Amino acid sequence: MQKSIFIINGKGRAGKDTVCSFAASFCRTRNVSSITPIVEVARAAGWDGEKTKEARLLLSRLKAAFTEYNDLPFQYCIKQAQEFLSGDEQLMFIHIREPEEIERLRLTLGPVCRTLLVRRAGVSEKLLGNRSDDEVEQYSYDAVIENNGSLEELRQTVKRFLQQYVDPAFN
């Protein structure tokens, strides 16, 4: 069985989670985010889970601080990738926002790993004031999914993407 890892990125509300959900309907998929351990820290410190502009800035700053302190987000992603590679899932998505972290993980994981950007017309282009959200387009991705139609059109786009990049036998 061929295994594929995609580092996935896109602006908020572009449809990243929907792409991952549709992919999971075609094959065994693992879906993780580099921000997961940071979210746990923020919740323990009183964050209610609402993604306001201020909260997004907090999460971005916490992620940068923990990256510098003990590389927690990166180490979390490596551990998840190792579990994926030794398990029975075929496809893995790792959500990462920062261009240098995308590149570092891609290089660390090697040829099994590629990058994917999800775009959606009409998603706000206004800057949110944190580099994690504001620098999404500052990377040269291996593939781009344009999410500009209906949900069924996106489902078919994901299917074609899987056929091209993962396994031509997807039905």
Short mmCIF file of N, CA and C in Angstrom, two decimals:
data_model
loop_
_atom_site.label_atom_id
_atom_site.label_comp_id
_atom_site.label_asym_id
_atom_site.label_seq_id
_atom_site.Cartn_x
_atom_site.Cartn_y
_atom_site.Cartn_z
N MET A 1 0.85 -1.19 0.00
CA MET A 1 0.00 0.00 0.00
C MET A 1 0.89 1.24 0.00
N GLN A 2 0.63 2.12 -0.94
CA GLN A 2 1.34 3.40 -1.00
C GLN A 2 0.80 4.33 0.07
N LYS A 3 1.70 4.99 0.79
CA LYS A 3 1.30 5.97 1.81
C LYS A 3 1.69 7.35 1.32
N SER A 4 0.82 8.32 1.60
CA SER A 4 1.08 9.70 1.21
C SER A 4 0.77 10.63 2.36
N ILE A 5 1.66 11.60 2.56
CA ILE A 5 1.45 12.65 3.55
C ILE A 5 1.37 13.97 2.82
N PHE A 6 0.36 14.75 3.14
CA PHE A 6 0.22 16.10 2.58
C PHE A 6 0.18 17.10 3.72
N ILE A 7 1.08 18.07 3.66
CA ILE A 7 0.99 19.22 4.54
C ILE A 7 -0.02 20.13 3.88
N ILE A 8 -1.11 20.41 4.57
CA ILE A 8 -2.23 21.16 4.00
C ILE A 8 -2.31 22.53 4.65
N ASN A 9 -2.64 23.53 3.83
CA ASN A 9 -2.73 24.89 4.32
C ASN A 9 -3.80 25.62 3.52
N GLY A 10 -4.23 26.74 4.03
CA GLY A 10 -5.22 27.59 3.39
C GLY A 10 -5.76 28.57 4.39
N LYS A 11 -6.33 29.63 3.90
CA LYS A 11 -6.93 30.63 4.78
C LYS A 11 -8.09 30.01 5.56
N GLY A 12 -8.45 30.65 6.66
CA GLY A 12 -9.60 30.21 7.42
C GLY A 12 -10.85 30.20 6.55
N ARG A 13 -11.63 29.14 6.64
CA ARG A 13 -12.87 28.94 5.89
C ARG A 13 -12.64 28.64 4.40
N ALA A 14 -11.41 28.26 4.04
CA ALA A 14 -11.14 27.89 2.65
C ALA A 14 -11.68 26.50 2.32
N GLY A 15 -11.85 25.65 3.35
CA GLY A 15 -12.37 24.30 3.12
C GLY A 15 -11.38 23.19 3.40
N LYS A 16 -10.33 23.46 4.14
CA LYS A 16 -9.31 22.44 4.43
C LYS A 16 -9.92 21.22 5.11
N ASP A 17 -10.72 21.45 6.15
CA ASP A 17 -11.33 20.31 6.87
C ASP A 17 -12.31 19.56 5.99
N THR A 18 -13.01 20.25 5.11
CA THR A 18 -13.93 19.58 4.19
C THR A 18 -13.16 18.73 3.19
N VAL A 19 -12.04 19.23 2.69
CA VAL A 19 -11.18 18.44 1.79
C VAL A 19 -10.73 17.18 2.52
N CYS A 20 -10.28 17.31 3.75
CA CYS A 20 -9.83 16.14 4.52
C CYS A 20 -10.96 15.15 4.76
N SER A 21 -12.14 15.67 5.03
CA SER A 21 -13.31 14.82 5.26
C SER A 21 -13.69 14.05 4.00
N PHE A 22 -13.70 14.73 2.87
CA PHE A 22 -14.00 14.04 1.61
C PHE A 22 -12.93 12.99 1.30
N ALA A 23 -11.66 13.31 1.52
CA ALA A 23 -10.59 12.34 1.29
C ALA A 23 -10.80 11.10 2.15
N ALA A 24 -11.23 11.32 3.40
CA ALA A 24 -11.47 10.20 4.31
C ALA A 24 -12.61 9.30 3.85
N SER A 25 -13.48 9.83 3.01
CA SER A 25 -14.56 8.99 2.48
C SER A 25 -14.06 8.05 1.39
N PHE A 26 -12.85 8.31 0.87
CA PHE A 26 -12.27 7.47 -0.18
C PHE A 26 -11.20 6.51 0.34
N CYS A 27 -10.54 6.85 1.45
CA CYS A 27 -9.47 5.99 1.95
C CYS A 27 -9.24 6.25 3.44
N ARG A 28 -8.51 5.34 4.07
CA ARG A 28 -8.19 5.50 5.49
C ARG A 28 -7.25 6.69 5.65
N THR A 29 -7.68 7.66 6.43
CA THR A 29 -6.98 8.95 6.51
C THR A 29 -6.74 9.35 7.95
N ARG A 30 -5.57 9.92 8.19
CA ARG A 30 -5.24 10.55 9.47
C ARG A 30 -5.15 12.05 9.21
N ASN A 31 -5.75 12.83 10.10
CA ASN A 31 -5.83 14.29 9.93
C ASN A 31 -5.37 14.93 11.24
N VAL A 32 -4.22 15.60 11.21
CA VAL A 32 -3.68 16.22 12.42
C VAL A 32 -3.27 17.66 12.13
N SER A 33 -3.04 18.40 13.20
CA SER A 33 -2.62 19.80 13.05
C SER A 33 -1.45 20.09 13.98
N SER A 34 -0.52 20.88 13.48
CA SER A 34 0.63 21.26 14.30
C SER A 34 0.21 22.12 15.49
N ILE A 35 -0.98 22.69 15.44
CA ILE A 35 -1.44 23.58 16.50
C ILE A 35 -2.11 22.80 17.65
N THR A 36 -2.37 21.51 17.46
CA THR A 36 -3.09 20.72 18.47
C THR A 36 -2.49 20.83 19.87
N PRO A 37 -1.18 20.61 20.05
CA PRO A 37 -0.66 20.73 21.42
C PRO A 37 -0.74 22.16 21.95
N ILE A 38 -0.71 23.13 21.07
CA ILE A 38 -0.79 24.54 21.48
C ILE A 38 -2.23 24.86 21.92
N VAL A 39 -3.20 24.32 21.22
CA VAL A 39 -4.60 24.50 21.60
C VAL A 39 -4.84 23.94 23.01
N GLU A 40 -4.23 22.79 23.30
CA GLU A 40 -4.38 22.20 24.63
C GLU A 40 -3.81 23.13 25.71
N VAL A 41 -2.66 23.74 25.43
CA VAL A 41 -2.06 24.69 26.37
C VAL A 41 -2.98 25.91 26.54
N ALA A 42 -3.47 26.44 25.43
CA ALA A 42 -4.34 27.63 25.48
C ALA A 42 -5.62 27.34 26.25
N ARG A 43 -6.22 26.18 26.04
CA ARG A 43 -7.43 25.81 26.78
C ARG A 43 -7.15 25.70 28.28
N ALA A 44 -6.00 25.12 28.62
CA ALA A 44 -5.63 25.00 30.04
C ALA A 44 -5.43 26.38 30.67
N ALA A 45 -5.08 27.36 29.83
CA ALA A 45 -4.87 28.73 30.32
C ALA A 45 -6.14 29.58 30.27
N GLY A 46 -7.27 28.98 29.85
CA GLY A 46 -8.55 29.69 29.89
C GLY A 46 -9.15 30.07 28.55
N TRP A 47 -8.50 29.75 27.43
CA TRP A 47 -9.07 30.07 26.12
C TRP A 47 -10.33 29.24 25.90
N ASP A 48 -11.41 29.88 25.43
CA ASP A 48 -12.70 29.20 25.28
C ASP A 48 -12.89 28.51 23.94
N GLY A 49 -11.91 28.58 23.05
CA GLY A 49 -12.02 27.91 21.76
C GLY A 49 -12.52 28.79 20.63
N GLU A 50 -12.98 29.99 20.95
CA GLU A 50 -13.47 30.90 19.92
C GLU A 50 -12.29 31.49 19.17
N LYS A 51 -12.36 31.47 17.83
CA LYS A 51 -11.25 31.95 17.01
C LYS A 51 -11.43 33.42 16.63
N THR A 52 -11.33 34.27 17.63
CA THR A 52 -11.35 35.71 17.37
C THR A 52 -9.98 36.13 16.85
N LYS A 53 -9.90 37.36 16.38
CA LYS A 53 -8.62 37.89 15.92
C LYS A 53 -7.59 37.83 17.04
N GLU A 54 -7.99 38.18 18.25
CA GLU A 54 -7.09 38.16 19.40
C GLU A 54 -6.66 36.73 19.75
N ALA A 55 -7.60 35.80 19.69
CA ALA A 55 -7.28 34.41 20.00
C ALA A 55 -6.33 33.82 18.96
N ARG A 56 -6.54 34.17 17.69
CA ARG A 56 -5.66 33.68 16.64
C ARG A 56 -4.24 34.20 16.85
N LEU A 57 -4.13 35.45 17.28
CA LEU A 57 -2.82 36.03 17.58
C LEU A 57 -2.18 35.29 18.77
N LEU A 58 -2.97 35.01 19.80
CA LEU A 58 -2.47 34.26 20.95
C LEU A 58 -1.93 32.90 20.52
N LEU A 59 -2.70 32.17 19.73
CA LEU A 59 -2.28 30.84 19.29
C LEU A 59 -1.00 30.91 18.45
N SER A 60 -0.93 31.90 17.57
CA SER A 60 0.26 32.08 16.74
C SER A 60 1.49 32.36 17.60
N ARG A 61 1.32 33.24 18.58
CA ARG A 61 2.45 33.58 19.46
C ARG A 61 2.85 32.39 20.35
N LEU A 62 1.85 31.66 20.86
CA LEU A 62 2.16 30.48 21.66
C LEU A 62 2.90 29.44 20.83
N LYS A 63 2.46 29.26 19.60
CA LYS A 63 3.13 28.28 18.74
C LYS A 63 4.58 28.70 18.50
N ALA A 64 4.81 29.97 18.22
CA ALA A 64 6.18 30.45 18.02
C ALA A 64 7.01 30.25 19.28
N ALA A 65 6.43 30.55 20.44
CA ALA A 65 7.16 30.41 21.70
C ALA A 65 7.52 28.95 21.97
N PHE A 66 6.57 28.03 21.76
CA PHE A 66 6.86 26.62 22.00
C PHE A 66 7.78 26.03 20.93
N THR A 67 7.73 26.57 19.73
CA THR A 67 8.68 26.14 18.70
C THR A 67 10.09 26.50 19.14
N GLU A 68 10.25 27.70 19.65
CA GLU A 68 11.57 28.13 20.12
C GLU A 68 11.99 27.39 21.40
N TYR A 69 11.05 27.18 22.30
CA TYR A 69 11.36 26.57 23.60
C TYR A 69 11.75 25.10 23.48
N ASN A 70 10.85 24.28 22.90
CA ASN A 70 11.13 22.84 22.84
C ASN A 70 10.65 22.17 21.56
N ASP A 71 10.31 22.99 20.56
CA ASP A 71 9.88 22.48 19.25
C ASP A 71 8.66 21.57 19.34
N LEU A 72 7.79 21.85 20.29
CA LEU A 72 6.62 21.01 20.55
C LEU A 72 5.75 20.77 19.31
N PRO A 73 5.36 21.80 18.55
CA PRO A 73 4.50 21.53 17.39
C PRO A 73 5.15 20.60 16.35
N PHE A 74 6.42 20.83 16.08
CA PHE A 74 7.14 20.00 15.10
C PHE A 74 7.28 18.57 15.61
N GLN A 75 7.66 18.41 16.86
CA GLN A 75 7.83 17.07 17.43
C GLN A 75 6.51 16.31 17.45
N TYR A 76 5.41 17.02 17.72
CA TYR A 76 4.09 16.41 17.68
C TYR A 76 3.81 15.88 16.26
N CYS A 77 4.10 16.68 15.25
CA CYS A 77 3.86 16.26 13.86
C CYS A 77 4.73 15.06 13.47
N ILE A 78 5.98 15.07 13.89
CA ILE A 78 6.87 13.94 13.60
C ILE A 78 6.34 12.65 14.24
N LYS A 79 5.92 12.75 15.49
CA LYS A 79 5.36 11.56 16.18
C LYS A 79 4.12 11.04 15.46
N GLN A 80 3.23 11.96 15.07
CA GLN A 80 2.03 11.55 14.35
C GLN A 80 2.38 10.90 13.01
N ALA A 81 3.36 11.45 12.30
CA ALA A 81 3.78 10.88 11.01
C ALA A 81 4.39 9.50 11.19
N GLN A 82 5.18 9.31 12.23
CA GLN A 82 5.76 7.98 12.50
C GLN A 82 4.66 6.96 12.78
N GLU A 83 3.67 7.34 13.57
CA GLU A 83 2.54 6.44 13.84
C GLU A 83 1.80 6.12 12.55
N PHE A 84 1.59 7.12 11.72
CA PHE A 84 0.91 6.92 10.43
C PHE A 84 1.70 5.94 9.56
N LEU A 85 3.00 6.16 9.45
CA LEU A 85 3.83 5.33 8.57
C LEU A 85 3.89 3.88 9.03
N SER A 86 3.69 3.62 10.31
CA SER A 86 3.71 2.24 10.79
C SER A 86 2.31 1.65 10.93
N GLY A 87 1.28 2.44 10.63
CA GLY A 87 -0.10 1.98 10.76
C GLY A 87 -0.71 1.56 9.44
N ASP A 88 -2.04 1.42 9.43
CA ASP A 88 -2.73 0.93 8.24
C ASP A 88 -3.45 2.03 7.45
N GLU A 89 -3.28 3.27 7.84
CA GLU A 89 -3.89 4.36 7.07
C GLU A 89 -3.07 4.60 5.80
N GLN A 90 -3.75 5.11 4.77
CA GLN A 90 -3.09 5.34 3.49
C GLN A 90 -2.71 6.80 3.27
N LEU A 91 -3.46 7.69 3.87
CA LEU A 91 -3.30 9.11 3.59
C LEU A 91 -3.25 9.89 4.90
N MET A 92 -2.36 10.89 4.96
CA MET A 92 -2.27 11.73 6.15
C MET A 92 -2.24 13.19 5.73
N PHE A 93 -3.01 13.99 6.43
CA PHE A 93 -2.96 15.44 6.28
C PHE A 93 -2.39 16.03 7.55
N ILE A 94 -1.43 16.94 7.40
CA ILE A 94 -0.87 17.66 8.53
C ILE A 94 -1.09 19.15 8.25
N HIS A 95 -1.87 19.79 9.09
CA HIS A 95 -2.15 21.22 8.93
C HIS A 95 -1.01 22.03 9.55
N ILE A 96 -0.37 22.84 8.72
CA ILE A 96 0.70 23.74 9.17
C ILE A 96 0.54 25.05 8.41
N ARG A 97 0.74 26.17 9.08
CA ARG A 97 0.56 27.48 8.48
C ARG A 97 1.87 28.16 8.06
N GLU A 98 2.89 28.09 8.88
CA GLU A 98 4.09 28.88 8.67
C GLU A 98 4.97 28.27 7.57
N PRO A 99 5.35 29.08 6.55
CA PRO A 99 6.12 28.55 5.41
C PRO A 99 7.40 27.82 5.81
N GLU A 100 8.17 28.36 6.77
CA GLU A 100 9.43 27.70 7.14
C GLU A 100 9.17 26.38 7.85
N GLU A 101 8.06 26.27 8.57
CA GLU A 101 7.73 25.01 9.24
C GLU A 101 7.21 23.98 8.24
N ILE A 102 6.47 24.45 7.23
CA ILE A 102 6.04 23.56 6.15
C ILE A 102 7.26 22.94 5.49
N GLU A 103 8.21 23.80 5.11
CA GLU A 103 9.40 23.32 4.41
C GLU A 103 10.24 22.39 5.29
N ARG A 104 10.38 22.73 6.54
CA ARG A 104 11.19 21.90 7.45
C ARG A 104 10.58 20.51 7.59
N LEU A 105 9.26 20.43 7.76
CA LEU A 105 8.63 19.11 7.89
C LEU A 105 8.69 18.35 6.58
N ARG A 106 8.45 19.03 5.47
CA ARG A 106 8.51 18.36 4.16
C ARG A 106 9.88 17.75 3.93
N LEU A 107 10.92 18.50 4.24
CA LEU A 107 12.28 17.98 4.06
C LEU A 107 12.58 16.84 5.03
N THR A 108 12.10 16.93 6.25
CA THR A 108 12.34 15.88 7.24
C THR A 108 11.64 14.58 6.85
N LEU A 109 10.42 14.68 6.34
CA LEU A 109 9.66 13.47 6.01
C LEU A 109 10.05 12.88 4.66
N GLY A 110 10.65 13.67 3.79
CA GLY A 110 11.15 13.15 2.52
C GLY A 110 10.08 12.97 1.46
N PRO A 111 10.35 12.06 0.50
CA PRO A 111 9.51 11.94 -0.70
C PRO A 111 8.06 11.52 -0.45
N VAL A 112 7.77 10.94 0.70
CA VAL A 112 6.39 10.54 1.01
C VAL A 112 5.52 11.78 1.26
N CYS A 113 6.14 12.94 1.44
CA CYS A 113 5.43 14.16 1.85
C CYS A 113 5.41 15.21 0.74
N ARG A 114 4.21 15.75 0.51
CA ARG A 114 4.03 16.85 -0.43
C ARG A 114 3.17 17.93 0.23
N THR A 115 3.00 19.02 -0.47
CA THR A 115 2.26 20.15 0.11
C THR A 115 1.03 20.48 -0.71
N LEU A 116 -0.01 20.96 -0.02
CA LEU A 116 -1.29 21.24 -0.65
C LEU A 116 -1.87 22.53 -0.09
N LEU A 117 -2.28 23.42 -0.97
CA LEU A 117 -2.96 24.65 -0.59
C LEU A 117 -4.42 24.54 -1.02
N VAL A 118 -5.33 24.90 -0.14
CA VAL A 118 -6.76 24.97 -0.47
C VAL A 118 -7.12 26.44 -0.53
N ARG A 119 -7.68 26.85 -1.67
CA ARG A 119 -8.11 28.23 -1.87
C ARG A 119 -9.61 28.28 -2.08
N ARG A 120 -10.19 29.40 -1.69
CA ARG A 120 -11.62 29.61 -1.92
C ARG A 120 -11.85 31.08 -2.21
N ALA A 121 -12.47 31.34 -3.36
CA ALA A 121 -12.80 32.72 -3.73
C ALA A 121 -13.76 33.29 -2.69
N GLY A 122 -13.55 34.55 -2.36
CA GLY A 122 -14.44 35.20 -1.41
C GLY A 122 -13.99 35.09 0.02
N VAL A 123 -13.00 34.23 0.30
CA VAL A 123 -12.46 34.17 1.65
C VAL A 123 -11.67 35.46 1.86
N SER A 124 -11.86 36.05 2.98
CA SER A 124 -11.28 37.35 3.28
C SER A 124 -9.79 37.39 3.02
N GLU A 125 -9.37 38.42 2.30
CA GLU A 125 -7.96 38.65 2.06
C GLU A 125 -7.38 39.60 3.09
N LYS A 126 -8.22 40.08 4.01
CA LYS A 126 -7.72 41.03 5.00
C LYS A 126 -6.77 40.32 5.95
N LEU A 127 -5.74 41.03 6.32
CA LEU A 127 -4.75 40.48 7.22
C LEU A 127 -5.32 40.39 8.63
N LEU A 128 -4.97 39.31 9.32
CA LEU A 128 -5.47 39.09 10.67
C LEU A 128 -4.48 39.53 11.75
N GLY A 129 -3.29 39.96 11.32
CA GLY A 129 -2.34 40.49 12.28
C GLY A 129 -1.45 39.46 12.94
N ASN A 130 -1.41 38.24 12.39
CA ASN A 130 -0.46 37.25 12.89
C ASN A 130 0.11 36.50 11.69
N ARG A 131 1.36 36.16 11.81
CA ARG A 131 2.05 35.58 10.65
C ARG A 131 1.51 34.20 10.26
N SER A 132 0.96 33.46 11.21
CA SER A 132 0.43 32.13 10.88
C SER A 132 -0.70 32.22 9.87
N ASP A 133 -1.59 33.20 10.03
CA ASP A 133 -2.69 33.36 9.09
C ASP A 133 -2.30 34.20 7.88
N ASP A 134 -1.46 35.20 8.09
CA ASP A 134 -1.18 36.19 7.05
C ASP A 134 -0.18 35.72 6.00
N GLU A 135 0.57 34.66 6.26
CA GLU A 135 1.60 34.22 5.31
C GLU A 135 1.26 32.91 4.60
N VAL A 136 -0.02 32.55 4.57
CA VAL A 136 -0.46 31.30 3.96
C VAL A 136 0.01 31.17 2.51
N GLU A 137 -0.03 32.24 1.75
CA GLU A 137 0.31 32.18 0.31
C GLU A 137 1.82 32.34 0.06
N GLN A 138 2.62 32.41 1.12
CA GLN A 138 4.05 32.65 0.97
C GLN A 138 4.87 31.37 0.84
N TYR A 139 4.30 30.38 0.17
CA TYR A 139 4.99 29.10 -0.02
C TYR A 139 4.62 28.59 -1.41
N SER A 140 5.53 27.87 -2.03
CA SER A 140 5.27 27.28 -3.34
C SER A 140 4.81 25.84 -3.14
N TYR A 141 3.51 25.62 -3.19
CA TYR A 141 2.89 24.32 -2.89
C TYR A 141 3.00 23.38 -4.09
N ASP A 142 3.02 22.08 -3.80
CA ASP A 142 3.04 21.07 -4.85
C ASP A 142 1.72 20.99 -5.59
N ALA A 143 0.63 21.25 -4.88
CA ALA A 143 -0.71 21.16 -5.48
C ALA A 143 -1.61 22.21 -4.85
N VAL A 144 -2.62 22.60 -5.63
CA VAL A 144 -3.61 23.57 -5.16
C VAL A 144 -4.99 23.03 -5.50
N ILE A 145 -5.89 23.06 -4.52
CA ILE A 145 -7.30 22.75 -4.76
C ILE A 145 -8.06 24.05 -4.68
N GLU A 146 -8.76 24.38 -5.75
CA GLU A 146 -9.60 25.57 -5.79
C GLU A 146 -11.00 25.15 -5.36
N ASN A 147 -11.47 25.68 -4.26
CA ASN A 147 -12.77 25.33 -3.69
C ASN A 147 -13.75 26.46 -4.01
N ASN A 148 -14.23 26.47 -5.24
CA ASN A 148 -15.08 27.58 -5.68
C ASN A 148 -16.46 27.15 -6.18
N GLY A 149 -16.81 25.90 -5.94
CA GLY A 149 -18.10 25.42 -6.41
C GLY A 149 -18.94 24.85 -5.28
N SER A 150 -19.80 23.94 -5.65
CA SER A 150 -20.67 23.28 -4.66
C SER A 150 -19.88 22.24 -3.88
N LEU A 151 -20.49 21.71 -2.83
CA LEU A 151 -19.86 20.64 -2.07
C LEU A 151 -19.61 19.41 -2.94
N GLU A 152 -20.55 19.09 -3.81
CA GLU A 152 -20.37 17.93 -4.69
C GLU A 152 -19.22 18.17 -5.67
N GLU A 153 -19.09 19.40 -6.16
CA GLU A 153 -17.96 19.71 -7.03
C GLU A 153 -16.64 19.57 -6.28
N LEU A 154 -16.61 20.00 -5.01
CA LEU A 154 -15.40 19.86 -4.21
C LEU A 154 -15.10 18.38 -3.98
N ARG A 155 -16.12 17.60 -3.71
CA ARG A 155 -15.92 16.16 -3.51
C ARG A 155 -15.27 15.53 -4.75
N GLN A 156 -15.75 15.90 -5.92
CA GLN A 156 -15.18 15.38 -7.17
C GLN A 156 -13.76 15.89 -7.38
N THR A 157 -13.50 17.12 -7.00
CA THR A 157 -12.14 17.68 -7.10
C THR A 157 -11.20 16.91 -6.19
N VAL A 158 -11.64 16.59 -4.99
CA VAL A 158 -10.81 15.81 -4.05
C VAL A 158 -10.57 14.42 -4.62
N LYS A 159 -11.57 13.82 -5.21
CA LYS A 159 -11.41 12.50 -5.81
C LYS A 159 -10.37 12.54 -6.93
N ARG A 160 -10.43 13.54 -7.80
CA ARG A 160 -9.44 13.68 -8.87
C ARG A 160 -8.04 13.93 -8.29
N PHE A 161 -7.99 14.72 -7.24
CA PHE A 161 -6.71 14.97 -6.57
C PHE A 161 -6.10 13.67 -6.07
N LEU A 162 -6.90 12.84 -5.41
CA LEU A 162 -6.43 11.56 -4.89
C LEU A 162 -5.98 10.63 -6.02
N GLN A 163 -6.72 10.64 -7.12
CA GLN A 163 -6.34 9.82 -8.26
C GLN A 163 -4.99 10.27 -8.84
N GLN A 164 -4.75 11.56 -8.85
CA GLN A 164 -3.52 12.09 -9.41
C GLN A 164 -2.32 11.92 -8.47
N TYR A 165 -2.52 12.18 -7.19
CA TYR A 165 -1.40 12.25 -6.28
C TYR A 165 -1.25 11.04 -5.34
N VAL A 166 -2.28 10.23 -5.19
CA VAL A 166 -2.20 9.14 -4.23
C VAL A 166 -2.34 7.79 -4.92
N ASP A 167 -3.46 7.54 -5.59
CA ASP A 167 -3.72 6.22 -6.17
C ASP A 167 -4.69 6.36 -7.33
N PRO A 168 -4.25 6.02 -8.54
CA PRO A 168 -5.14 6.15 -9.71
C PRO A 168 -6.39 5.26 -9.63
N ALA A 169 -6.42 4.29 -8.72
CA ALA A 169 -7.55 3.35 -8.64
C ALA A 169 -8.73 3.87 -7.82
N PHE A 170 -8.64 5.07 -7.28
CA PHE A 170 -9.78 5.59 -6.50
C PHE A 170 -10.99 5.68 -7.41
N ASN A 171 -12.13 5.17 -6.91
CA ASN A 171 -13.38 5.19 -7.70
C ASN A 171 -14.25 6.34 -7.31
#
